[in-house]
């Protein structure tokens, strides 16, 4: 039953992220999901592979992203996001759950290719999360971006 529930959430997360990213067109990408809907996992982690490429606007130079925890505040329960590529990484935390504000953007300068975007939380409890991401050229022009969900559990 639990695996079936996790599978449903994984599929839902992938579809949400894919459709929102696709619908946003060439200027923005974003998506949302509920992490650990059952509220029992301290180690729930989402891993998304973001591929940055030249779509005619120029070669990708970086990936920028930010995260927002839409859930009510719970002491000690925060949402974090890490970007990782090669031997480089950056991270950010939404330090105020439930407000309308995203975390600040973080930028990882890794050139074209596949980046790992990892979203996790600090304790057990369901979290409703939104993420926004963009691949950009060295001049800050939005360029090709594709995603696939690797893990959501």
Short mmCIF file of N, CA and C in Angstrom, two decimals:
data_model
loop_
_atom_site.label_atom_id
_atom_site.label_comp_id
_atom_site.label_asym_id
_atom_site.label_seq_id
_atom_site.Cartn_x
_atom_site.Cartn_y
_atom_site.Cartn_z
N UNK A 1 0.82 -1.19 0.00
CA UNK A 1 0.00 0.00 0.00
C UNK A 1 0.87 1.26 0.00
N UNK A 2 1.89 1.27 0.86
CA UNK A 2 2.76 2.45 0.95
C UNK A 2 3.50 2.67 -0.36
N UNK A 3 4.04 1.59 -0.97
CA UNK A 3 4.74 1.73 -2.25
C UNK A 3 3.81 2.22 -3.33
N UNK A 4 2.57 1.76 -3.30
CA UNK A 4 1.58 2.20 -4.28
C UNK A 4 1.30 3.69 -4.12
N UNK A 5 1.19 4.15 -2.87
CA UNK A 5 0.97 5.56 -2.58
C UNK A 5 2.16 6.39 -3.04
N UNK A 6 3.37 5.93 -2.75
CA UNK A 6 4.57 6.65 -3.18
C UNK A 6 4.64 6.71 -4.69
N UNK A 7 4.28 5.62 -5.36
CA UNK A 7 4.29 5.59 -6.81
C UNK A 7 3.33 6.63 -7.38
N UNK A 8 2.13 6.73 -6.79
CA UNK A 8 1.16 7.73 -7.24
C UNK A 8 1.71 9.14 -7.08
N UNK A 9 2.36 9.41 -5.93
CA UNK A 9 2.92 10.73 -5.71
C UNK A 9 4.08 11.00 -6.66
N UNK A 10 4.88 9.99 -6.95
CA UNK A 10 5.99 10.16 -7.89
C UNK A 10 5.47 10.52 -9.27
N UNK A 11 4.46 9.81 -9.72
CA UNK A 11 3.88 10.08 -11.03
C UNK A 11 3.25 11.47 -11.03
N UNK A 12 2.53 11.81 -9.97
CA UNK A 12 1.89 13.12 -9.87
C UNK A 12 2.94 14.23 -9.89
N UNK A 13 4.02 14.05 -9.14
CA UNK A 13 5.08 15.05 -9.10
C UNK A 13 5.69 15.23 -10.48
N UNK A 14 6.02 14.13 -11.15
CA UNK A 14 6.64 14.21 -12.47
C UNK A 14 5.72 14.93 -13.45
N UNK A 15 4.46 14.56 -13.48
CA UNK A 15 3.52 15.18 -14.40
C UNK A 15 3.38 16.67 -14.10
N UNK A 16 3.26 17.01 -12.82
CA UNK A 16 3.13 18.42 -12.44
C UNK A 16 4.36 19.21 -12.87
N UNK A 17 5.54 18.70 -12.53
CA UNK A 17 6.77 19.41 -12.87
C UNK A 17 6.93 19.52 -14.38
N UNK A 18 6.68 18.43 -15.09
CA UNK A 18 6.84 18.45 -16.54
C UNK A 18 5.86 19.41 -17.20
N UNK A 19 4.59 19.32 -16.84
CA UNK A 19 3.59 20.17 -17.48
C UNK A 19 3.79 21.64 -17.14
N UNK A 20 4.09 21.94 -15.89
CA UNK A 20 4.32 23.34 -15.54
C UNK A 20 5.57 23.88 -16.21
N UNK A 21 6.61 23.08 -16.28
CA UNK A 21 7.82 23.51 -16.97
C UNK A 21 7.59 23.70 -18.44
N UNK A 22 6.85 22.79 -19.06
CA UNK A 22 6.56 22.87 -20.49
C UNK A 22 5.65 24.06 -20.78
N UNK A 23 4.61 24.22 -19.98
CA UNK A 23 3.64 25.29 -20.21
C UNK A 23 4.26 26.67 -20.02
N UNK A 24 5.28 26.74 -19.22
CA UNK A 24 5.90 28.03 -18.95
C UNK A 24 6.66 28.55 -20.16
N UNK A 25 6.87 27.71 -21.16
CA UNK A 25 7.52 28.15 -22.37
C UNK A 25 9.01 28.35 -22.19
N UNK A 26 9.54 29.28 -22.97
CA UNK A 26 10.99 29.43 -23.01
C UNK A 26 11.51 30.39 -21.96
N UNK A 27 10.65 31.00 -21.16
CA UNK A 27 11.16 32.00 -20.24
C UNK A 27 11.17 31.57 -18.78
N UNK A 28 10.42 30.54 -18.42
CA UNK A 28 10.40 30.15 -17.02
C UNK A 28 10.01 28.69 -16.88
N UNK A 29 10.48 28.09 -15.80
CA UNK A 29 10.15 26.70 -15.51
C UNK A 29 9.86 26.59 -14.02
N UNK A 30 8.84 25.84 -13.68
CA UNK A 30 8.51 25.65 -12.28
C UNK A 30 7.56 24.50 -12.09
N UNK A 31 7.44 24.08 -10.86
CA UNK A 31 6.53 23.00 -10.54
C UNK A 31 6.38 22.89 -9.04
N UNK A 32 5.41 22.09 -8.65
CA UNK A 32 5.17 21.91 -7.23
C UNK A 32 4.68 20.52 -6.93
N UNK A 33 4.81 20.12 -5.70
CA UNK A 33 4.36 18.81 -5.26
C UNK A 33 4.30 18.80 -3.74
N UNK A 34 3.64 17.78 -3.20
CA UNK A 34 3.66 17.56 -1.76
C UNK A 34 4.67 16.47 -1.46
N UNK A 35 5.69 16.83 -0.71
CA UNK A 35 6.70 15.86 -0.30
C UNK A 35 6.22 15.14 0.95
N UNK A 36 6.33 13.82 0.96
CA UNK A 36 6.00 13.00 2.14
C UNK A 36 4.58 13.27 2.63
N UNK A 37 3.61 13.06 1.74
CA UNK A 37 2.21 13.33 2.08
C UNK A 37 1.76 12.60 3.35
N UNK A 38 2.33 11.42 3.60
CA UNK A 38 1.98 10.67 4.81
C UNK A 38 2.62 11.29 6.06
N UNK A 39 3.65 12.12 5.87
CA UNK A 39 4.28 12.81 6.99
C UNK A 39 5.11 11.94 7.89
N UNK A 40 5.65 10.83 7.38
CA UNK A 40 6.37 9.88 8.24
C UNK A 40 7.86 9.76 7.96
N UNK A 41 8.34 10.38 6.88
CA UNK A 41 9.73 10.19 6.49
C UNK A 41 10.59 11.40 6.85
N UNK A 42 11.66 11.15 7.58
CA UNK A 42 12.63 12.21 7.88
C UNK A 42 13.62 12.41 6.74
N UNK A 43 13.67 11.44 5.82
CA UNK A 43 14.69 11.47 4.77
C UNK A 43 14.10 11.65 3.38
N UNK A 44 12.85 12.07 3.28
CA UNK A 44 12.20 12.22 1.98
C UNK A 44 13.00 13.20 1.12
N UNK A 45 13.31 12.78 -0.11
CA UNK A 45 14.14 13.57 -1.01
C UNK A 45 13.62 13.47 -2.43
N UNK A 46 13.60 14.59 -3.12
CA UNK A 46 13.28 14.63 -4.54
C UNK A 46 14.56 14.95 -5.30
N UNK A 47 14.83 14.19 -6.36
CA UNK A 47 15.98 14.43 -7.21
C UNK A 47 15.48 14.64 -8.63
N UNK A 48 15.80 15.79 -9.19
CA UNK A 48 15.39 16.14 -10.54
C UNK A 48 16.64 16.42 -11.36
N UNK A 49 16.73 15.82 -12.55
CA UNK A 49 17.83 16.09 -13.46
C UNK A 49 17.39 17.20 -14.41
N UNK A 50 18.13 18.30 -14.41
CA UNK A 50 17.84 19.44 -15.27
C UNK A 50 18.94 19.50 -16.32
N UNK A 51 18.56 19.40 -17.58
CA UNK A 51 19.52 19.47 -18.67
C UNK A 51 19.46 20.87 -19.29
N UNK A 52 20.61 21.55 -19.30
CA UNK A 52 20.72 22.89 -19.88
C UNK A 52 21.46 22.77 -21.21
N UNK A 53 20.89 23.37 -22.27
CA UNK A 53 21.46 23.22 -23.61
C UNK A 53 21.17 24.45 -24.46
N UNK A 54 21.87 24.55 -25.57
CA UNK A 54 21.68 25.64 -26.52
C UNK A 54 20.45 25.35 -27.37
N UNK A 55 19.41 26.14 -27.19
CA UNK A 55 18.18 25.99 -27.98
C UNK A 55 18.09 27.03 -29.08
N UNK A 56 19.22 27.64 -29.41
CA UNK A 56 19.26 28.71 -30.39
C UNK A 56 19.49 30.07 -29.75
N UNK A 57 19.32 30.15 -28.43
CA UNK A 57 19.57 31.40 -27.71
C UNK A 57 21.01 31.53 -27.23
N UNK A 58 21.79 30.47 -27.40
CA UNK A 58 23.18 30.48 -26.95
C UNK A 58 23.44 29.33 -26.00
N UNK A 59 24.72 29.00 -25.81
CA UNK A 59 25.06 27.88 -24.93
C UNK A 59 24.75 28.20 -23.46
N UNK A 60 24.30 27.20 -22.75
CA UNK A 60 24.00 27.36 -21.32
C UNK A 60 25.29 27.59 -20.54
N UNK A 61 25.23 28.52 -19.59
CA UNK A 61 26.37 28.80 -18.71
C UNK A 61 26.05 28.45 -17.27
N UNK A 62 24.75 28.52 -16.89
CA UNK A 62 24.41 28.29 -15.49
C UNK A 62 22.97 27.82 -15.35
N UNK A 63 22.67 27.34 -14.15
CA UNK A 63 21.31 27.01 -13.72
C UNK A 63 21.03 27.84 -12.48
N UNK A 64 19.89 28.54 -12.47
CA UNK A 64 19.46 29.25 -11.27
C UNK A 64 18.16 28.61 -10.79
N UNK A 65 17.96 28.62 -9.48
CA UNK A 65 16.74 28.00 -8.93
C UNK A 65 16.44 28.60 -7.57
N UNK A 66 15.17 28.45 -7.18
CA UNK A 66 14.72 28.86 -5.84
C UNK A 66 13.59 27.94 -5.41
N UNK A 67 13.32 27.92 -4.11
CA UNK A 67 12.34 27.00 -3.54
C UNK A 67 11.40 27.76 -2.60
N UNK A 68 10.16 27.26 -2.51
CA UNK A 68 9.19 27.86 -1.58
C UNK A 68 8.44 26.74 -0.86
N UNK A 69 8.41 26.82 0.47
CA UNK A 69 7.64 25.88 1.29
C UNK A 69 6.30 26.54 1.59
N UNK A 70 5.23 25.99 1.03
CA UNK A 70 3.89 26.57 1.19
C UNK A 70 3.16 26.08 2.44
N UNK A 71 3.76 25.17 3.17
CA UNK A 71 3.11 24.53 4.31
C UNK A 71 3.16 25.42 5.55
N UNK A 72 2.26 25.18 6.49
CA UNK A 72 2.32 25.92 7.76
C UNK A 72 3.64 25.67 8.48
N UNK A 73 4.06 26.65 9.26
CA UNK A 73 5.32 26.52 9.99
C UNK A 73 5.23 25.41 11.03
N UNK A 74 6.31 24.62 11.09
CA UNK A 74 6.49 23.59 12.11
C UNK A 74 7.91 23.77 12.63
N UNK A 75 8.11 23.95 13.93
CA UNK A 75 9.47 24.13 14.45
C UNK A 75 10.40 23.00 14.01
N UNK A 76 11.54 23.38 13.46
CA UNK A 76 12.55 22.41 13.05
C UNK A 76 12.30 21.73 11.72
N UNK A 77 11.24 22.09 11.01
CA UNK A 77 10.91 21.45 9.73
C UNK A 77 11.01 22.49 8.62
N UNK A 78 12.08 22.40 7.84
CA UNK A 78 12.34 23.33 6.75
C UNK A 78 12.59 22.56 5.46
N UNK A 79 12.50 23.26 4.34
CA UNK A 79 12.77 22.67 3.03
C UNK A 79 14.05 23.28 2.48
N UNK A 80 14.92 22.40 1.98
CA UNK A 80 16.21 22.80 1.42
C UNK A 80 16.27 22.40 -0.05
N UNK A 81 17.10 23.10 -0.82
CA UNK A 81 17.34 22.73 -2.20
C UNK A 81 18.84 22.84 -2.48
N UNK A 82 19.37 21.84 -3.18
CA UNK A 82 20.76 21.86 -3.59
C UNK A 82 20.83 21.70 -5.11
N UNK A 83 21.76 22.43 -5.73
CA UNK A 83 22.10 22.23 -7.14
C UNK A 83 23.50 21.66 -7.17
N UNK A 84 23.71 20.66 -8.01
CA UNK A 84 24.98 19.94 -8.04
C UNK A 84 25.31 19.59 -9.48
N UNK A 85 26.56 19.85 -9.90
CA UNK A 85 27.05 19.43 -11.21
C UNK A 85 28.56 19.30 -11.14
N UNK A 86 29.06 18.14 -11.57
CA UNK A 86 30.50 17.91 -11.51
C UNK A 86 31.01 18.04 -10.09
N UNK A 87 31.99 18.92 -9.88
CA UNK A 87 32.55 19.11 -8.54
C UNK A 87 32.08 20.42 -7.91
N UNK A 88 30.92 20.94 -8.37
CA UNK A 88 30.38 22.19 -7.85
C UNK A 88 28.99 21.97 -7.27
N UNK A 89 28.67 22.73 -6.22
CA UNK A 89 27.33 22.64 -5.62
C UNK A 89 27.00 23.95 -4.91
N UNK A 90 25.70 24.26 -4.83
CA UNK A 90 25.19 25.37 -4.04
C UNK A 90 23.91 24.90 -3.37
N UNK A 91 23.52 25.58 -2.29
CA UNK A 91 22.28 25.20 -1.62
C UNK A 91 21.57 26.43 -1.08
N UNK A 92 20.28 26.25 -0.80
CA UNK A 92 19.46 27.33 -0.24
C UNK A 92 18.35 26.68 0.58
N UNK A 93 17.88 27.39 1.59
CA UNK A 93 16.77 26.94 2.43
C UNK A 93 15.69 28.01 2.44
N UNK A 94 14.43 27.60 2.33
CA UNK A 94 13.33 28.53 2.56
C UNK A 94 13.17 28.60 4.08
N UNK A 95 13.63 29.67 4.66
CA UNK A 95 13.70 29.78 6.12
C UNK A 95 12.38 30.19 6.78
N UNK A 96 11.38 30.57 5.96
CA UNK A 96 10.07 30.94 6.51
C UNK A 96 8.99 30.14 5.78
N UNK A 97 8.56 29.06 6.38
CA UNK A 97 7.51 28.23 5.79
C UNK A 97 6.19 28.97 5.79
N UNK A 98 5.38 28.73 4.75
CA UNK A 98 4.02 29.21 4.73
C UNK A 98 3.81 30.64 4.29
N UNK A 99 4.89 31.40 4.09
CA UNK A 99 4.69 32.74 3.56
C UNK A 99 4.60 32.64 2.03
N UNK A 100 4.36 33.71 1.37
CA UNK A 100 4.21 33.68 -0.09
C UNK A 100 5.54 33.84 -0.81
N UNK A 101 6.62 33.92 -0.07
CA UNK A 101 7.91 34.23 -0.66
C UNK A 101 8.76 33.00 -0.93
N UNK A 102 9.42 33.02 -2.08
CA UNK A 102 10.43 32.02 -2.39
C UNK A 102 11.71 32.36 -1.63
N UNK A 103 12.60 31.39 -1.55
CA UNK A 103 13.96 31.66 -1.09
C UNK A 103 14.61 32.55 -2.15
N UNK A 104 15.75 33.14 -1.85
CA UNK A 104 16.50 33.81 -2.91
C UNK A 104 16.93 32.78 -3.96
N UNK A 105 17.20 33.25 -5.18
CA UNK A 105 17.76 32.38 -6.21
C UNK A 105 19.18 31.99 -5.82
N UNK A 106 19.58 30.77 -6.17
CA UNK A 106 20.98 30.37 -6.13
C UNK A 106 21.38 30.05 -7.56
N UNK A 107 22.66 30.28 -7.88
CA UNK A 107 23.17 30.07 -9.23
C UNK A 107 24.34 29.11 -9.18
N UNK A 108 24.31 28.12 -10.06
CA UNK A 108 25.44 27.20 -10.21
C UNK A 108 25.98 27.36 -11.62
N UNK A 109 27.23 27.81 -11.72
CA UNK A 109 27.90 28.02 -13.00
C UNK A 109 28.57 26.72 -13.41
N UNK A 110 27.87 25.91 -14.20
CA UNK A 110 28.38 24.60 -14.59
C UNK A 110 28.39 24.35 -16.08
N UNK A 111 28.02 25.36 -16.88
CA UNK A 111 28.01 25.18 -18.33
C UNK A 111 26.86 24.30 -18.78
N UNK A 112 26.91 23.87 -20.04
CA UNK A 112 25.84 23.01 -20.55
C UNK A 112 25.93 21.61 -19.95
N UNK A 113 24.81 20.90 -19.97
CA UNK A 113 24.80 19.52 -19.49
C UNK A 113 23.77 19.30 -18.41
N UNK A 114 23.94 18.19 -17.69
CA UNK A 114 22.96 17.76 -16.70
C UNK A 114 23.35 18.22 -15.30
N UNK A 115 22.42 18.90 -14.65
CA UNK A 115 22.55 19.34 -13.27
C UNK A 115 21.61 18.49 -12.41
N UNK A 116 21.98 18.25 -11.17
CA UNK A 116 21.09 17.62 -10.21
C UNK A 116 20.46 18.71 -9.36
N UNK A 117 19.14 18.72 -9.27
CA UNK A 117 18.42 19.61 -8.37
C UNK A 117 17.78 18.71 -7.31
N UNK A 118 18.22 18.87 -6.08
CA UNK A 118 17.80 18.00 -4.99
C UNK A 118 17.00 18.84 -3.99
N UNK A 119 15.79 18.38 -3.66
CA UNK A 119 14.95 19.07 -2.68
C UNK A 119 14.69 18.09 -1.54
N UNK A 120 14.98 18.52 -0.32
CA UNK A 120 14.75 17.65 0.83
C UNK A 120 14.22 18.48 1.99
N UNK A 121 13.90 17.80 3.08
CA UNK A 121 13.37 18.48 4.26
C UNK A 121 14.11 18.00 5.50
N UNK A 122 13.98 18.74 6.57
CA UNK A 122 14.81 18.49 7.75
C UNK A 122 14.22 17.54 8.77
N UNK A 123 12.95 17.11 8.59
CA UNK A 123 12.33 16.22 9.57
C UNK A 123 11.09 15.58 8.96
N UNK A 124 10.47 14.67 9.68
CA UNK A 124 9.21 14.06 9.22
C UNK A 124 8.12 15.12 9.16
N UNK A 125 7.22 14.98 8.20
CA UNK A 125 6.11 15.91 8.04
C UNK A 125 5.90 16.24 6.58
N UNK A 126 4.66 16.31 6.17
CA UNK A 126 4.33 16.65 4.78
C UNK A 126 4.69 18.10 4.51
N UNK A 127 5.21 18.37 3.31
CA UNK A 127 5.54 19.73 2.90
C UNK A 127 5.05 19.96 1.48
N UNK A 128 4.31 21.02 1.28
CA UNK A 128 3.88 21.45 -0.06
C UNK A 128 4.94 22.41 -0.57
N UNK A 129 5.58 22.05 -1.68
CA UNK A 129 6.77 22.75 -2.15
C UNK A 129 6.60 23.20 -3.60
N UNK A 130 7.06 24.41 -3.90
CA UNK A 130 7.18 24.90 -5.27
C UNK A 130 8.65 25.17 -5.55
N UNK A 131 9.07 24.88 -6.78
CA UNK A 131 10.44 25.14 -7.20
C UNK A 131 10.38 25.87 -8.54
N UNK A 132 11.27 26.84 -8.73
CA UNK A 132 11.40 27.54 -10.00
C UNK A 132 12.85 27.44 -10.44
N UNK A 133 13.10 27.19 -11.73
CA UNK A 133 14.45 27.04 -12.23
C UNK A 133 14.56 27.58 -13.65
N UNK A 134 15.78 28.00 -14.02
CA UNK A 134 16.05 28.55 -15.35
C UNK A 134 17.49 28.21 -15.75
N UNK A 135 17.68 27.77 -16.98
CA UNK A 135 19.01 27.67 -17.56
C UNK A 135 19.27 28.96 -18.31
N UNK A 136 20.48 29.51 -18.17
CA UNK A 136 20.79 30.80 -18.79
C UNK A 136 22.15 30.78 -19.46
N UNK A 137 22.30 31.69 -20.43
CA UNK A 137 23.59 31.89 -21.08
C UNK A 137 24.45 32.79 -20.20
N UNK A 138 25.67 33.02 -20.61
CA UNK A 138 26.57 33.90 -19.86
C UNK A 138 26.01 35.32 -19.80
N UNK A 139 25.16 35.70 -20.76
CA UNK A 139 24.55 37.03 -20.79
C UNK A 139 23.20 37.08 -20.07
N UNK A 140 22.81 35.98 -19.41
CA UNK A 140 21.56 35.95 -18.67
C UNK A 140 20.33 35.70 -19.52
N UNK A 141 20.52 35.22 -20.75
CA UNK A 141 19.41 34.91 -21.64
C UNK A 141 18.96 33.48 -21.38
N UNK A 142 17.64 33.31 -21.24
CA UNK A 142 17.10 31.97 -21.01
C UNK A 142 17.42 31.07 -22.20
N UNK A 143 17.86 29.85 -21.91
CA UNK A 143 18.19 28.90 -22.98
C UNK A 143 17.55 27.56 -22.67
N UNK A 144 17.84 26.57 -23.51
CA UNK A 144 17.16 25.28 -23.43
C UNK A 144 17.21 24.62 -22.07
N UNK A 145 16.05 24.07 -21.66
CA UNK A 145 15.91 23.44 -20.35
C UNK A 145 14.98 22.24 -20.46
N UNK A 146 15.45 21.09 -20.03
CA UNK A 146 14.61 19.89 -19.96
C UNK A 146 14.80 19.26 -18.59
N UNK A 147 13.77 18.57 -18.09
CA UNK A 147 13.88 17.93 -16.79
C UNK A 147 13.40 16.49 -16.83
N UNK A 148 13.87 15.72 -15.87
CA UNK A 148 13.31 14.40 -15.60
C UNK A 148 13.46 14.14 -14.10
N UNK A 149 12.46 13.51 -13.53
CA UNK A 149 12.48 13.20 -12.10
C UNK A 149 13.16 11.85 -11.90
N UNK A 150 14.19 11.82 -11.09
CA UNK A 150 14.95 10.60 -10.83
C UNK A 150 14.50 9.91 -9.54
N UNK A 151 14.10 10.70 -8.54
CA UNK A 151 13.70 10.14 -7.24
C UNK A 151 12.67 11.04 -6.61
N UNK A 152 11.68 10.43 -5.96
CA UNK A 152 10.68 11.19 -5.20
C UNK A 152 10.17 10.29 -4.08
N UNK A 153 11.03 10.14 -3.06
CA UNK A 153 10.64 9.32 -1.90
C UNK A 153 11.57 9.57 -0.73
#
